[in-house]
Amino acid sequence: IELLTKLGYKVTITKHEESGRGFISKGFLDDAKEKANFNVNLFKELITKETPLVGIEPSAILTFRDEYLRLADDKTAAKNISENTFTVEEFIKQEFEKNSITSQSFTTENKTLKIHGHCQQKSLSGTEPTFKMLSIPKNYKVTIINSGCCGMAGSFGYEKEHYNLSMQVGEDTLFPKIRNTENTTIIAAAGTSCRHQIKDGTNRISKHPITILREALLQK
């Protein structure tokens, strides 16, 4: 909110229900449908091309764009919301490409960043918007880690019976690559569960991409 406000955008927070992603991941589709119908009814008069819905947690915001199309009873409203729903990385990338946001607003410090993509983000949005957004500061050297799932997979890795498997998945690709980075390299990860897993598996602190861009803003 602070970053977008300082960049000149009017941000409104609407009191809404959770996305229902947790219910979907566990198969409680009736509960997820209830959340979807509530949120679609709430947002259908608020979300337009000029007033998009923007979120920071990939699995939550992308539920509005994907699963709501099938879960919600009001298909027309769900479609309109879906078409105007963006991750914050997508939104800022689009605004940068329209020259509404420029590199002049950000630091010229030299920094190295590596991105770990959230699984659902990679499936429905891709990591390119994150790459483009974090490349807005002129001297940020950004690369995408060629990795699979961190192993957390939503709540999967939090469950005692899945812990060992969860860590094995992380060790397959992601953890070794993070351990091999310099301590000065900033690790970007949009998913909350990804950041927890990276901390537990490598003892490295990763940051949400929007936090990194906020820290790069010249106007503090």
GROMACS .gro file of C-alpha atoms in nm:
model
  220
    1ILE     CA    1   0.000   0.000   0.000
    2GLU     CA    2   0.275   0.242   0.099
    3LEU     CA    3   0.470   0.186  -0.223
    4LEU     CA    4   0.170   0.231  -0.450
    5THR     CA    5   0.053   0.537  -0.258
    6LYS     CA    6   0.393   0.703  -0.284
    7LEU     CA    7   0.393   0.628  -0.657
    8GLY     CA    8   0.067   0.820  -0.690
    9TYR     CA    9  -0.199   0.549  -0.679
   10LYS     CA   10  -0.513   0.557  -0.469
   11VAL     CA   11  -0.534   0.227  -0.283
   12THR     CA   12  -0.853   0.107  -0.116
   13ILE     CA   13  -0.874  -0.193   0.115
   14THR     CA   14  -1.214  -0.360   0.112
   15LYS     CA   15  -1.315  -0.585   0.399
   16HIS     CA   16  -1.367  -0.920   0.231
   17GLU     CA   17  -1.360  -1.290   0.306
   18GLU     CA   18  -1.043  -1.494   0.256
   19SER     CA   19  -1.000  -1.623  -0.098
   20GLY     CA   20  -1.095  -1.981  -0.015
   21ARG     CA   21  -0.761  -2.114  -0.136
   22GLY     CA   22  -0.711  -2.312   0.185
   23PHE     CA   23  -1.046  -2.486   0.142
   24ILE     CA   24  -0.971  -2.564  -0.223
   25SER     CA   25  -0.634  -2.720  -0.143
   26LYS     CA   26  -0.800  -2.955   0.106
   27GLY     CA   27  -1.098  -3.041  -0.112
   28PHE     CA   28  -1.363  -2.849   0.083
   29LEU     CA   29  -1.521  -2.709  -0.231
   30ASP     CA   30  -1.858  -2.623  -0.076
   31ASP     CA   31  -1.682  -2.396   0.173
   32ALA     CA   32  -1.468  -2.249  -0.104
   33LYS     CA   33  -1.780  -2.183  -0.312
   34GLU     CA   34  -1.934  -1.993  -0.022
   35LYS     CA   35  -1.626  -1.770   0.000
   36ALA     CA   36  -1.623  -1.721  -0.376
   37ASN     CA   37  -1.988  -1.616  -0.390
   38PHE     CA   38  -1.943  -1.372  -0.103
   39ASN     CA   39  -1.637  -1.210  -0.259
   40VAL     CA   40  -1.778  -1.196  -0.611
   41ASN     CA   41  -2.094  -1.031  -0.481
   42LEU     CA   42  -1.883  -0.783  -0.284
   43PHE     CA   43  -1.642  -0.692  -0.563
   44LYS     CA   44  -1.867  -0.706  -0.869
   45GLU     CA   45  -1.961  -0.337  -0.844
   46LEU     CA   46  -1.611  -0.228  -0.741
   47ILE     CA   47  -1.370  -0.394  -0.984
   48THR     CA   48  -1.331  -0.250  -1.332
   49LYS     CA   49  -1.053  -0.194  -1.584
   50GLU     CA   50  -0.987   0.142  -1.418
   51THR     CA   51  -1.005  -0.005  -1.065
   52PRO     CA   52  -0.837  -0.346  -1.074
   53LEU     CA   53  -0.810  -0.595  -0.791
   54VAL     CA   54  -0.444  -0.631  -0.689
   55GLY     CA   55  -0.299  -0.878  -0.440
   56ILE     CA   56   0.039  -0.975  -0.300
   57GLU     CA   57  -0.007  -1.344  -0.211
   58PRO     CA   58  -0.003  -1.539  -0.541
   59SER     CA   59  -0.218  -1.835  -0.438
   60ALA     CA   60  -0.485  -1.608  -0.288
   61ILE     CA   61  -0.515  -1.341  -0.557
   62LEU     CA   62  -0.494  -1.592  -0.843
   63THR     CA   63  -0.789  -1.782  -0.695
   64PHE     CA   64  -1.001  -1.478  -0.789
   65ARG     CA   65  -0.871  -1.509  -1.144
   66ASP     CA   66  -0.892  -1.884  -1.189
   67GLU     CA   67  -1.108  -2.096  -0.958
   68TYR     CA   68  -1.377  -1.832  -0.906
   69LEU     CA   69  -1.473  -1.871  -1.272
   70ARG     CA   70  -1.597  -2.220  -1.187
   71LEU     CA   71  -1.696  -2.181  -0.823
   72ALA     CA   72  -1.903  -1.862  -0.831
   73ASP     CA   73  -2.271  -1.869  -0.921
   74ASP     CA   74  -2.258  -1.530  -1.093
   75LYS     CA   75  -2.038  -1.625  -1.388
   76THR     CA   76  -2.061  -1.284  -1.556
   77ALA     CA   77  -1.939  -1.101  -1.247
   78ALA     CA   78  -1.670  -1.363  -1.182
   79LYS     CA   79  -1.543  -1.323  -1.538
   80ASN     CA   80  -1.522  -0.944  -1.505
   81ILE     CA   81  -1.333  -0.975  -1.176
   82SER     CA   82  -1.103  -1.238  -1.324
   83GLU     CA   83  -1.013  -1.017  -1.620
   84ASN     CA   84  -0.925  -0.728  -1.389
   85THR     CA   85  -0.735  -0.917  -1.119
   86PHE     CA   86  -0.356  -0.895  -1.102
   87THR     CA   87  -0.067  -0.989  -0.882
   88VAL     CA   88   0.108  -0.674  -0.764
   89GLU     CA   89   0.406  -0.766  -0.983
   90GLU     CA   90   0.183  -0.783  -1.291
   91PHE     CA   91   0.023  -0.449  -1.207
   92ILE     CA   92   0.352  -0.265  -1.155
   93LYS     CA   93   0.503  -0.421  -1.469
   94GLN     CA   94   0.206  -0.295  -1.673
   95GLU     CA   95   0.230   0.052  -1.524
   96PHE     CA   96   0.604   0.062  -1.591
   97GLU     CA   97   0.548  -0.034  -1.953
   98LYS     CA   98   0.297   0.253  -1.982
   99ASN     CA   99   0.560   0.490  -1.833
  100SER     CA  100   0.332   0.560  -1.538
  101ILE     CA  101   0.618   0.432  -1.319
  102THR     CA  102   0.980   0.509  -1.408
  103SER     CA  103   1.324   0.403  -1.291
  104GLN     CA  104   1.392   0.759  -1.177
  105SER     CA  105   1.184   0.695  -0.865
  106PHE     CA  106   1.423   0.426  -0.747
  107THR     CA  107   1.778   0.383  -0.622
  108THR     CA  108   2.077   0.350  -0.853
  109GLU     CA  109   2.264   0.125  -0.608
  110ASN     CA  110   2.415  -0.195  -0.744
  111LYS     CA  111   2.243  -0.503  -0.604
  112THR     CA  112   2.212  -0.868  -0.703
  113LEU     CA  113   1.877  -1.043  -0.669
  114LYS     CA  114   1.755  -1.396  -0.729
  115ILE     CA  115   1.388  -1.488  -0.767
  116HIS     CA  116   1.222  -1.808  -0.653
  117GLY     CA  117   0.886  -1.843  -0.824
  118HIS     CA  118   0.578  -1.960  -0.636
  119CYS     CA  119   0.431  -2.273  -0.801
  120GLN     CA  120   0.083  -2.134  -0.866
  121GLN     CA  121   0.235  -1.805  -0.974
  122LYS     CA  122   0.448  -1.990  -1.230
  123SER     CA  123   0.141  -2.178  -1.354
  124LEU     CA  124  -0.102  -1.887  -1.391
  125SER     CA  125   0.110  -1.574  -1.409
  126GLY     CA  126   0.474  -1.662  -1.466
  127THR     CA  127   0.788  -1.516  -1.313
  128GLU     CA  128   0.846  -1.261  -1.590
  129PRO     CA  129   0.637  -0.988  -1.417
  130THR     CA  130   0.848  -1.028  -1.103
  131PHE     CA  131   1.168  -1.018  -1.308
  132LYS     CA  132   1.054  -0.704  -1.492
  133MET     CA  133   0.936  -0.533  -1.173
  134LEU     CA  134   1.260  -0.597  -0.985
  135SER     CA  135   1.458  -0.476  -1.286
  136ILE     CA  136   1.301  -0.129  -1.263
  137PRO     CA  137   1.589   0.000  -1.045
  138LYS     CA  138   1.857   0.054  -1.310
  139ASN     CA  139   2.145  -0.124  -1.141
  140TYR     CA  140   1.962  -0.425  -1.000
  141LYS     CA  141   2.099  -0.746  -1.151
  142VAL     CA  142   1.808  -0.990  -1.142
  143THR     CA  143   1.802  -1.361  -1.225
  144ILE     CA  144   1.540  -1.632  -1.181
  145ILE     CA  145   1.640  -1.944  -0.989
  146ASN     CA  146   1.575  -2.251  -1.203
  147SER     CA  147   1.398  -2.443  -0.929
  148GLY     CA  148   1.087  -2.649  -0.876
  149CYS     CA  149   0.862  -2.644  -0.573
  150CYS     CA  150   1.015  -2.532  -0.244
  151GLY     CA  151   0.845  -2.831  -0.083
  152MET     CA  152   0.597  -2.645   0.133
  153ALA     CA  153   0.308  -2.665  -0.116
  154GLY     CA  154   0.065  -2.454   0.083
  155SER     CA  155   0.008  -2.622   0.418
  156PHE     CA  156   0.157  -2.957   0.309
  157GLY     CA  157   0.499  -2.895   0.459
  158TYR     CA  158   0.352  -2.766   0.784
  159GLU     CA  159   0.196  -3.105   0.855
  160LYS     CA  160   0.409  -3.334   1.072
  161GLU     CA  161   0.361  -3.640   0.854
  162HIS     CA  162   0.483  -3.452   0.546
  163TYR     CA  163   0.772  -3.261   0.697
  164ASN     CA  164   1.056  -3.491   0.587
  165LEU     CA  165   0.924  -3.519   0.231
  166SER     CA  166   0.875  -3.143   0.220
  167MET     CA  167   1.238  -3.082   0.312
  168GLN     CA  168   1.355  -3.344   0.062
  169VAL     CA  169   1.174  -3.156  -0.215
  170GLY     CA  170   1.345  -2.835  -0.109
  171GLU     CA  171   1.683  -3.008  -0.106
  172ASP     CA  172   1.628  -3.139  -0.458
  173THR     CA  173   1.702  -2.805  -0.624
  174LEU     CA  174   1.612  -2.488  -0.438
  175PHE     CA  175   1.804  -2.514  -0.112
  176PRO     CA  176   2.145  -2.594  -0.265
  177LYS     CA  177   2.111  -2.309  -0.514
  178ILE     CA  178   2.029  -2.060  -0.239
  179ARG     CA  179   2.316  -2.183  -0.021
  180ASN     CA  180   2.552  -2.127  -0.314
  181THR     CA  181   2.458  -1.759  -0.346
  182GLU     CA  182   2.657  -1.480  -0.184
  183ASN     CA  183   2.521  -1.355   0.147
  184THR     CA  184   2.478  -1.012  -0.012
  185THR     CA  185   2.243  -1.153  -0.276
  186ILE     CA  186   1.879  -1.069  -0.208
  187ILE     CA  187   1.639  -1.363  -0.236
  188ALA     CA  188   1.291  -1.272  -0.361
  189ALA     CA  189   0.995  -1.504  -0.302
  190ALA     CA  190   0.634  -1.396  -0.336
  191GLY     CA  191   0.481  -1.691  -0.151
  192THR     CA  192   0.451  -1.675   0.228
  193SER     CA  193   0.501  -2.050   0.256
  194CYS     CA  194   0.801  -2.030   0.022
  195ARG     CA  195   0.969  -1.773   0.245
  196HIS     CA  196   0.908  -1.989   0.554
  197GLN     CA  197   1.052  -2.293   0.378
  198ILE     CA  198   1.359  -2.105   0.256
  199LYS     CA  199   1.426  -1.984   0.611
  200ASP     CA  200   1.384  -2.332   0.760
  201GLY     CA  201   1.586  -2.506   0.490
  202THR     CA  202   1.872  -2.261   0.436
  203ASN     CA  203   1.858  -2.014   0.726
  204ARG     CA  204   1.837  -1.736   0.468
  205ILE     CA  205   1.582  -1.457   0.489
  206SER     CA  206   1.392  -1.401   0.166
  207LYS     CA  207   1.165  -1.106   0.095
  208HIS     CA  208   0.847  -1.049  -0.099
  209PRO     CA  209   0.934  -0.871  -0.427
  210ILE     CA  210   0.713  -0.575  -0.336
  211THR     CA  211   0.910  -0.530  -0.012
  212ILE     CA  212   1.233  -0.520  -0.212
  213LEU     CA  213   1.094  -0.259  -0.451
  214ARG     CA  214   0.962  -0.051  -0.160
  215GLU     CA  215   1.310  -0.050  -0.007
  216ALA     CA  216   1.449   0.070  -0.341
  217LEU     CA  217   1.214   0.368  -0.358
  218LEU     CA  218   1.396   0.700  -0.322
  219GLN     CA  219   1.098   0.867  -0.153
  220LYS     CA  220   1.111   0.707   0.192
   0.00000   0.00000   0.00000
